[in-house]
Amino acid sequence: MSIYSLHPSIAYAQAGLRTIEEKTGRTIYEWVEYINKNGPKAENERKQWLKEKFDLGTNQAGWLAEYSSGGSKDWFDENSYLKMAEEYVEKMYAGKKEALRPLYDKLLTISLGIGKEATASPCATMVPIYRTHVIAQIKPSTNSRVDMGFALGDLKPTGRLIDTGGFAKKDRITHRIAISSLSDIDNEVKLWLKKAYDRDSK
């Protein structure tokens, strides 16, 4: 069983694909077969054709066009995504960043333990931590440093907390703490993580 959770974009795509089946009466695999037999060859042309001929939404047409053209199913298949999530992390902490892996592992353990609704859904360059929304992220920023980012709004930074400028740019992640050793993962990190978690209560 994976320690990671389905990325919200995957859940969104799954819901959209279910809507296609309900709306049209065709399964996704039936659609792929139909498109490959009757549709244009190019992916962009397929997308436009599906929108115009079958009145599908932009996202729905895009998903079908991509998948029928041989694109990856990682963006809508849970098992494929969870396998890819593990690979994302392995690649993030390979080579010159391999020594940062213990820092990541400890930060992830703390993040998932901050509350029962905390989850992690890796991307290619970082691992966002969610409650309802992104509350934090773990990112190997250099070969010697992991940044633990937090969604703290316009809170004034104190201690080791650094304002990233994210609030002004309307980014979720607004602050960070630089982590270069296991000893840097202290109560201050846990404090800000808990504040970010509590701010995103349902």
Coordinates of N, CA and C in Angstrom, one line a residue:
M1 N 0.8 -1.2 0.0 CA 0.0 0.0 0.0 C 0.9 1.3 0.0
S2 N 0.6 2.2 -0.9 CA 1.4 3.4 -1.0 C 1.2 4.4 0.2
I3 N 2.2 5.1 0.6 CA 2.0 6.1 1.6 C 1.5 7.4 1.0
Y4 N 1.4 7.4 -0.3 CA 1.0 8.6 -1.1 C -0.5 8.5 -1.4
S5 N -1.1 9.6 -1.7 CA -2.5 9.7 -2.0 C -2.7 10.2 -3.4
L6 N -3.9 9.9 -3.9 CA -4.3 10.3 -5.2 C -4.2 11.8 -5.4
H7 N -3.5 12.3 -6.4 CA -3.4 13.8 -6.6 C -4.8 14.3 -6.9
P8 N -5.2 15.5 -6.4 CA -6.5 16.1 -6.7 C -6.8 16.2 -8.2
S9 N -5.8 16.4 -9.0 CA -6.0 16.5 -10.5 C -6.5 15.2 -11.1
I10 N -6.0 14.1 -10.4 CA -6.4 12.7 -10.9 C -7.9 12.5 -10.5
A11 N -8.2 12.9 -9.3 CA -9.6 12.7 -8.9 C -10.5 13.5 -9.8
Y12 N -10.1 14.7 -10.2 CA -10.9 15.6 -11.1 C -11.0 15.0 -12.4
A13 N -9.9 14.4 -13.0 CA -10.0 13.7 -14.3 C -10.9 12.5 -14.2
Q14 N -10.8 11.7 -13.1 CA -11.7 10.6 -13.0 C -13.1 11.0 -13.0
A15 N -13.5 12.0 -12.3 CA -14.9 12.5 -12.3 C -15.3 12.9 -13.7
G16 N -14.4 13.6 -14.4 CA -14.7 14.1 -15.7 C -14.9 12.9 -16.7
L17 N -14.1 11.9 -16.5 CA -14.2 10.7 -17.4 C -15.5 10.0 -17.1
R18 N -15.9 9.9 -15.9 CA -17.2 9.2 -15.5 C -18.3 10.0 -16.1
T19 N -18.2 11.3 -16.1 CA -19.3 12.2 -16.7 C -19.4 11.9 -18.2
I20 N -18.3 11.7 -18.9 CA -18.3 11.4 -20.3 C -19.1 10.1 -20.5
E21 N -18.8 9.1 -19.7 CA -19.5 7.8 -19.9 C -21.0 8.0 -19.6
E22 N -21.4 8.7 -18.6 CA -22.8 8.9 -18.3 C -23.5 9.7 -19.4
K23 N -22.8 10.7 -19.9 CA -23.4 11.6 -20.9 C -23.5 10.9 -22.3
T24 N -22.6 10.1 -22.6 CA -22.6 9.5 -24.0 C -23.0 8.1 -24.1
G25 N -22.9 7.3 -23.0 CA -23.2 5.9 -23.0 C -22.0 5.1 -23.5
R26 N -20.9 5.7 -23.8 CA -19.7 5.0 -24.2 C -18.7 4.9 -23.1
T27 N -18.0 3.8 -22.9 CA -16.9 3.8 -21.9 C -15.7 4.5 -22.6
I28 N -14.8 4.8 -21.7 CA -13.6 5.5 -22.2 C -12.9 4.6 -23.3
Y29 N -12.8 3.3 -23.0 CA -12.1 2.4 -24.0 C -12.9 2.3 -25.3
E30 N -14.2 2.4 -25.2 CA -15.0 2.4 -26.4 C -14.8 3.7 -27.2
W31 N -14.6 4.8 -26.5 CA -14.3 6.1 -27.1 C -13.0 6.0 -27.8
V32 N -12.0 5.5 -27.2 CA -10.7 5.4 -27.8 C -10.7 4.6 -29.1
E33 N -11.4 3.5 -29.0 CA -11.5 2.7 -30.2 C -12.3 3.4 -31.4
Y34 N -13.3 4.1 -31.0 CA -14.1 4.9 -32.0 C -13.2 6.0 -32.6
I35 N -12.5 6.8 -31.7 CA -11.7 7.9 -32.2 C -10.6 7.4 -33.1
N36 N -9.9 6.3 -32.7 CA -8.9 5.8 -33.6 C -9.4 5.3 -34.9
K37 N -10.6 4.9 -35.0 CA -11.2 4.4 -36.2 C -11.8 5.5 -37.1
N38 N -12.4 6.5 -36.4 CA -13.1 7.5 -37.2 C -12.6 9.0 -37.1
G39 N -11.7 9.2 -36.1 CA -11.3 10.6 -35.9 C -10.1 11.0 -36.6
P40 N -9.7 12.3 -36.5 CA -8.5 12.8 -37.1 C -7.3 12.1 -36.5
K41 N -6.1 12.3 -37.2 CA -4.9 11.6 -36.7 C -4.2 12.4 -35.6
A42 N -4.1 13.7 -35.8 CA -3.4 14.6 -34.8 C -4.2 14.8 -33.5
E43 N -3.5 14.9 -32.4 CA -4.2 15.0 -31.1 C -5.0 16.3 -31.0
N44 N -4.4 17.4 -31.5 CA -5.1 18.7 -31.4 C -6.3 18.7 -32.2
E45 N -6.2 18.1 -33.4 CA -7.4 18.0 -34.3 C -8.5 17.1 -33.7
R46 N -8.1 16.0 -33.0 CA -9.0 15.2 -32.3 C -9.8 15.9 -31.3
K47 N -9.0 16.7 -30.5 CA -9.7 17.5 -29.4 C -10.7 18.4 -30.0
Q48 N -10.4 19.1 -31.1 CA -11.4 20.1 -31.7 C -12.6 19.3 -32.2
W49 N -12.3 18.2 -32.9 CA -13.3 17.4 -33.5 C -14.3 16.8 -32.4
L50 N -13.8 16.4 -31.3 CA -14.6 15.9 -30.2 C -15.5 17.0 -29.6
K51 N -14.9 18.2 -29.5 CA -15.7 19.3 -29.0 C -16.8 19.7 -29.9
E52 N -16.5 19.8 -31.2 CA -17.5 20.3 -32.2 C -18.6 19.2 -32.5
K53 N -18.1 18.0 -32.7 CA -19.0 16.9 -33.2 C -19.9 16.3 -32.1
F54 N -19.3 16.2 -30.9 CA -20.0 15.5 -29.8 C -20.3 16.4 -28.6
D55 N -20.0 17.7 -28.7 CA -20.3 18.7 -27.7 C -19.7 18.4 -26.3
L56 N -18.4 17.9 -26.4 CA -17.7 17.6 -25.2 C -17.0 18.9 -24.7
G57 N -16.8 19.0 -23.4 CA -16.1 20.1 -22.8 C -14.6 20.1 -23.2
T58 N -13.9 21.2 -23.0 CA -12.5 21.3 -23.4 C -11.7 20.2 -22.7
N59 N -11.8 20.1 -21.4 CA -11.1 19.1 -20.6 C -11.4 17.6 -21.1
Q60 N -12.7 17.4 -21.2 CA -13.1 16.0 -21.6 C -12.5 15.7 -23.0
A61 N -12.7 16.6 -23.9 CA -12.2 16.3 -25.3 C -10.6 16.2 -25.2
G62 N -10.0 17.0 -24.4 CA -8.5 16.9 -24.3 C -8.1 15.6 -23.7
W63 N -8.7 15.1 -22.7 CA -8.4 13.8 -22.1 C -8.5 12.6 -23.1
L64 N -9.7 12.6 -23.8 CA -9.9 11.6 -24.8 C -8.9 11.7 -26.0
A65 N -8.6 12.9 -26.4 CA -7.7 13.1 -27.5 C -6.3 12.6 -27.1
E66 N -5.9 13.0 -25.9 CA -4.5 12.6 -25.5 C -4.4 11.1 -25.3
Y67 N -5.4 10.5 -24.6 CA -5.3 9.0 -24.4 C -5.4 8.2 -25.7
S68 N -6.3 8.6 -26.6 CA -6.5 7.9 -27.8 C -5.3 8.1 -28.7
S69 N -4.5 9.1 -28.5 CA -3.3 9.3 -29.3 C -2.0 8.7 -28.7
G70 N -2.2 7.9 -27.7 CA -1.1 7.2 -27.1 C -0.5 7.8 -25.9
G71 N -1.2 8.8 -25.4 CA -0.7 9.5 -24.2 C -0.8 8.7 -22.9
S72 N 0.0 9.1 -21.9 CA 0.0 8.3 -20.7 C -1.4 8.4 -20.0
K73 N -1.7 7.3 -19.3 CA -2.9 7.3 -18.5 C -2.7 7.6 -17.0
D74 N -1.4 8.0 -16.7 CA -1.1 8.3 -15.3 C -2.0 9.4 -14.7
W75 N -2.5 10.3 -15.6 CA -3.3 11.5 -15.1 C -4.7 11.1 -14.7
F76 N -5.1 9.8 -15.0 CA -6.5 9.5 -14.6 C -6.6 8.1 -13.9
D77 N -5.5 7.3 -14.0 CA -5.6 6.0 -13.4 C -4.9 6.0 -12.1
E78 N -5.6 5.6 -11.0 CA -5.0 5.7 -9.7 C -3.8 4.9 -9.5
N79 N -3.8 3.6 -9.9 CA -2.6 2.7 -9.8 C -1.4 3.3 -10.5
S80 N -1.7 3.8 -11.7 CA -0.6 4.3 -12.5 C 0.0 5.5 -11.9
Y81 N -0.8 6.4 -11.3 CA -0.3 7.6 -10.7 C 0.5 7.3 -9.4
L82 N 0.0 6.3 -8.6 CA 0.7 6.0 -7.4 C 2.1 5.4 -7.7
K83 N 2.2 4.6 -8.7 CA 3.5 4.1 -9.2 C 4.4 5.2 -9.6
M84 N 3.8 6.1 -10.4 CA 4.6 7.3 -10.9 C 5.0 8.2 -9.7
A85 N 4.1 8.3 -8.7 CA 4.5 9.1 -7.5 C 5.7 8.6 -6.8
E86 N 5.9 7.3 -6.7 CA 7.1 6.7 -6.1 C 8.3 7.1 -7.0
E87 N 8.1 7.0 -8.3 CA 9.2 7.3 -9.2 C 9.6 8.7 -9.2
Y88 N 8.6 9.6 -9.0 CA 8.9 11.0 -8.9 C 9.9 11.3 -7.7
V89 N 9.6 10.7 -6.6 CA 10.4 10.9 -5.4 C 11.8 10.3 -5.6
E90 N 11.8 9.1 -6.2 CA 13.1 8.5 -6.4 C 14.0 9.4 -7.3
K91 N 13.4 9.9 -8.3 CA 14.2 10.8 -9.3 C 14.6 12.1 -8.6
M92 N 13.7 12.6 -7.8 CA 14.0 13.9 -7.1 C 15.2 13.8 -6.2
Y93 N 15.4 12.6 -5.6 CA 16.5 12.4 -4.6 C 17.5 11.4 -5.1
A94 N 17.8 11.6 -6.4 CA 18.9 10.7 -7.0 C 20.1 11.6 -7.3
G95 N 21.2 10.9 -7.6 CA 22.4 11.6 -8.0 C 22.9 12.5 -6.9
K96 N 23.2 13.8 -7.3 CA 23.8 14.7 -6.3 C 22.8 15.1 -5.2
K97 N 21.5 14.8 -5.3 CA 20.6 15.1 -4.2 C 20.3 13.8 -3.4
E98 N 21.0 12.8 -3.6 CA 20.7 11.5 -2.9 C 20.9 11.7 -1.4
A99 N 21.8 12.5 -1.0 CA 22.1 12.7 0.5 C 20.9 13.4 1.2
L100 N 20.0 14.1 0.4 CA 18.9 14.8 1.0 C 17.7 13.8 1.3
R101 N 17.8 12.6 0.9 CA 16.7 11.7 1.1 C 16.3 11.5 2.5
P102 N 17.2 11.3 3.5 CA 16.8 11.2 4.9 C 16.0 12.5 5.4
L103 N 16.4 13.6 4.9 CA 15.7 14.8 5.3 C 14.2 14.8 4.8
Y104 N 14.1 14.4 3.5 CA 12.8 14.2 2.9 C 11.9 13.2 3.7
D105 N 12.5 12.1 4.0 CA 11.8 11.0 4.7 C 11.2 11.5 6.0
K106 N 12.1 12.2 6.7 CA 11.6 12.7 8.1 C 10.6 13.8 7.9
L107 N 10.7 14.7 7.0 CA 9.7 15.7 6.8 C 8.4 15.1 6.3
L108 N 8.5 14.1 5.5 CA 7.2 13.5 5.1 C 6.5 12.8 6.2
T109 N 7.3 12.1 7.1 CA 6.7 11.4 8.2 C 6.0 12.4 9.2
I110 N 6.7 13.5 9.4 CA 6.1 14.6 10.3 C 4.9 15.2 9.6
S111 N 4.9 15.4 8.3 CA 3.8 16.0 7.6 C 2.6 15.1 7.7
L112 N 2.7 13.9 7.4 CA 1.6 12.9 7.4 C 1.0 12.7 8.8
G113 N 1.9 13.0 9.8 CA 1.4 12.8 11.2 C 0.9 14.0 11.8
I114 N 0.8 15.1 11.1 CA 0.4 16.4 11.7 C -1.1 16.4 12.0
G115 N -1.9 15.6 11.3 CA -3.3 15.5 11.4 C -3.9 14.4 10.6
K116 N -5.0 13.8 11.0 CA -5.5 12.7 10.3 C -6.0 12.9 8.9
E117 N -6.1 14.2 8.5 CA -6.5 14.5 7.1 C -5.4 14.9 6.2
A118 N -4.2 14.8 6.7 CA -3.0 15.2 5.9 C -2.6 14.1 4.9
T119 N -2.4 14.5 3.7 CA -2.0 13.5 2.7 C -0.8 14.1 1.8
A120 N -0.1 13.3 1.1 CA 1.0 13.7 0.2 C 0.7 13.2 -1.2
S121 N 0.9 14.0 -2.2 CA 0.7 13.7 -3.6 C 1.8 14.2 -4.4
P122 N 2.9 13.4 -4.6 CA 4.1 13.9 -5.3 C 3.8 14.4 -6.7
C123 N 4.6 15.4 -7.1 CA 4.7 15.9 -8.5 C 6.1 15.7 -8.9
A124 N 6.5 16.1 -10.1 CA 7.8 15.8 -10.6 C 9.0 16.5 -9.8
T125 N 8.7 17.7 -9.3 CA 9.8 18.5 -8.7 C 9.6 18.8 -7.2
M126 N 8.4 18.4 -6.6 CA 8.2 18.7 -5.2 C 7.1 17.7 -4.7
V127 N 6.9 17.7 -3.4 CA 5.8 16.8 -2.9 C 4.9 17.8 -2.1
P128 N 3.7 18.1 -2.6 CA 2.8 18.9 -1.9 C 2.1 18.1 -0.8
I129 N 1.8 18.8 0.3 CA 1.1 18.2 1.4 C -0.3 18.8 1.5
Y130 N -1.3 18.0 1.5 CA -2.7 18.5 1.5 C -3.5 18.3 2.8
R131 N -4.4 19.1 3.0 CA -5.5 18.8 3.9 C -6.7 18.9 3.0
T132 N -7.4 20.1 2.9 CA -8.4 20.3 1.9 C -7.7 20.9 0.6
H133 N -6.8 21.8 0.9 CA -5.9 22.4 -0.1 C -4.5 22.1 0.2
V134 N -3.6 22.6 -0.6 CA -2.1 22.5 -0.2 C -1.8 23.3 1.0
I135 N -1.2 22.6 2.0 CA -0.9 23.3 3.2 C 0.7 23.5 3.4
A136 N 1.4 22.6 2.6 CA 2.9 22.7 2.7 C 3.4 22.0 1.5
Q137 N 4.7 22.1 1.3 CA 5.4 21.3 0.3 C 6.9 21.0 0.7
I138 N 7.4 19.9 0.2 CA 8.7 19.5 0.5 C 9.5 19.5 -0.9
K139 N 10.5 20.4 -1.0 CA 11.2 20.5 -2.3 C 12.7 20.6 -2.1
P140 N 13.4 19.7 -2.9 CA 14.9 19.8 -2.8 C 15.3 20.9 -3.7
S141 N 15.6 22.1 -3.1 CA 15.9 23.3 -3.9 C 17.3 23.4 -4.4
T142 N 18.2 22.8 -3.7 CA 19.6 22.7 -4.1 C 20.2 21.3 -3.8
N143 N 21.4 21.1 -4.1 CA 22.0 19.8 -3.8 C 22.3 19.6 -2.3
S144 N 22.2 20.7 -1.6 CA 22.5 20.6 -0.1 C 21.3 21.1 0.8
R145 N 20.2 21.4 0.2 CA 19.1 22.0 1.0 C 17.7 21.5 0.5
V146 N 16.9 21.2 1.4 CA 15.5 21.0 1.2 C 14.7 22.1 1.7
D147 N 13.8 22.7 1.0 CA 12.9 23.7 1.5 C 11.6 23.2 1.9
M148 N 11.2 23.4 3.2 CA 9.9 23.1 3.7 C 9.0 24.3 3.6
G149 N 8.1 24.3 2.6 CA 7.2 25.4 2.4 C 5.9 25.3 3.2
F150 N 5.3 26.4 3.5 CA 4.0 26.5 4.3 C 3.0 27.4 3.7
A151 N 1.8 27.1 3.7 CA 0.7 28.0 3.3 C 0.2 28.8 4.6
L152 N 0.7 30.0 4.8 CA 0.5 30.7 6.0 C -0.1 32.1 5.7
G153 N -0.6 32.3 4.5 CA -1.2 33.6 4.2 C -0.2 34.8 4.4
D154 N -0.8 35.9 5.0 CA 0.0 37.1 5.2 C 0.7 37.1 6.5
L155 N 0.9 36.0 7.2 CA 1.5 35.9 8.5 C 2.9 36.5 8.4
K156 N 3.3 37.3 9.4 CA 4.6 37.9 9.5 C 5.6 36.9 10.0
P157 N 6.7 36.7 9.2 CA 7.6 35.6 9.6 C 8.4 36.0 10.8
T158 N 8.7 34.9 11.6 CA 9.6 35.1 12.8 C 10.5 33.9 12.8
G159 N 11.5 34.0 13.6 CA 12.5 32.9 13.7 C 13.1 32.6 12.4
R160 N 13.2 31.3 12.0 CA 13.8 30.9 10.8 C 12.9 30.9 9.6
L161 N 11.6 31.3 9.8 CA 10.6 31.3 8.8 C 10.9 32.5 7.8
I162 N 10.9 32.2 6.5 CA 11.2 33.1 5.4 C 10.0 33.4 4.6
D163 N 9.7 34.6 4.4 CA 8.6 35.0 3.5 C 9.0 34.8 2.0
T164 N 8.3 34.0 1.3 CA 8.7 33.7 -0.1 C 8.2 34.7 -1.1
G165 N 7.3 35.6 -0.6 CA 6.6 36.5 -1.6 C 5.4 35.9 -2.2
G166 N 5.1 34.7 -1.7 CA 3.9 33.9 -2.3 C 2.6 34.6 -2.1
F167 N 2.4 35.2 -0.9 CA 1.1 35.8 -0.7 C 0.8 36.9 -1.7
A168 N 1.8 37.7 -1.9 CA 1.6 38.8 -2.9 C 1.3 38.3 -4.3
K169 N 1.9 37.2 -4.6 CA 1.7 36.6 -5.9 C 0.5 35.6 -6.0
K170 N -0.2 35.5 -4.8 CA -1.4 34.7 -4.7 C -1.1 33.2 -4.9
D171 N 0.1 32.8 -4.5 CA 0.5 31.4 -4.4 C 0.0 30.8 -3.1
R172 N -0.2 29.5 -3.1 CA -0.5 28.8 -1.8 C 0.6 28.9 -0.9
I173 N 1.8 28.5 -1.4 CA 3.0 28.5 -0.5 C 3.5 29.9 -0.3
T174 N 3.5 30.4 1.0 CA 3.9 31.8 1.3 C 5.1 31.9 2.1
H175 N 5.6 30.9 2.7 CA 6.7 30.9 3.6 C 7.5 29.6 3.5
R176 N 8.8 29.6 3.9 CA 9.6 28.4 3.9 C 10.6 28.4 5.0
I177 N 11.1 27.2 5.3 CA 12.2 27.1 6.2 C 13.2 26.2 5.5
A178 N 14.5 26.6 5.5 CA 15.6 25.9 4.8 C 16.0 24.7 5.7
I179 N 16.1 23.5 5.2 CA 16.5 22.3 5.9 C 17.8 21.8 5.3
S180 N 18.9 21.8 6.0 CA 20.1 21.3 5.5 C 20.6 20.1 6.3
S181 N 20.0 19.8 7.5 CA 20.4 18.7 8.3 C 19.2 18.2 9.1
L182 N 19.3 17.0 9.6 CA 18.2 16.4 10.4 C 17.9 17.3 11.6
S183 N 18.9 17.9 12.2 CA 18.7 18.7 13.4 C 17.9 20.0 13.0
D184 N 17.8 20.3 11.8 CA 17.0 21.5 11.4 C 15.5 21.2 11.4
I185 N 15.2 19.9 11.5 CA 13.8 19.5 11.5 C 13.4 19.4 13.0
D186 N 13.0 20.6 13.5 CA 12.8 20.7 15.0 C 11.4 21.1 15.3
N187 N 11.2 21.6 16.5 CA 9.8 21.9 16.9 C 9.3 23.2 16.1
E188 N 10.2 24.0 15.7 CA 9.8 25.2 14.9 C 9.1 24.8 13.6
V189 N 9.7 23.8 12.9 CA 9.1 23.3 11.7 C 7.8 22.7 12.0
K190 N 7.7 21.9 13.0 CA 6.4 21.3 13.4 C 5.3 22.3 13.7
L191 N 5.7 23.4 14.4 CA 4.8 24.4 14.8 C 4.2 25.1 13.5
W192 N 5.0 25.4 12.6 CA 4.5 26.1 11.4 C 3.6 25.1 10.5
L193 N 4.0 23.9 10.5 CA 3.3 22.9 9.8 C 1.9 22.7 10.4
K194 N 1.8 22.7 11.7 CA 0.6 22.6 12.4 C -0.3 23.8 12.2
K195 N 0.3 25.0 12.2 CA -0.5 26.2 11.9 C -1.0 26.2 10.5
A196 N -0.3 25.7 9.6 CA -0.7 25.6 8.2 C -1.9 24.6 8.1
Y197 N -1.7 23.5 8.8 CA -2.8 22.5 8.8 C -4.1 23.0 9.4
D198 N -4.0 23.7 10.5 CA -5.1 24.2 11.2 C -5.8 25.3 10.4
R199 N -5.1 26.1 9.7 CA -5.6 27.2 8.9 C -6.5 26.6 7.7
D200 N -6.3 25.4 7.4 CA -7.0 24.8 6.2 C -8.1 23.9 6.7
S201 N -8.7 24.2 7.9 CA -9.7 23.3 8.5 C -11.0 23.4 7.6
K202 N -11.7 22.3 7.6 CA -12.9 22.3 6.7 C -14.1 23.1 7.4

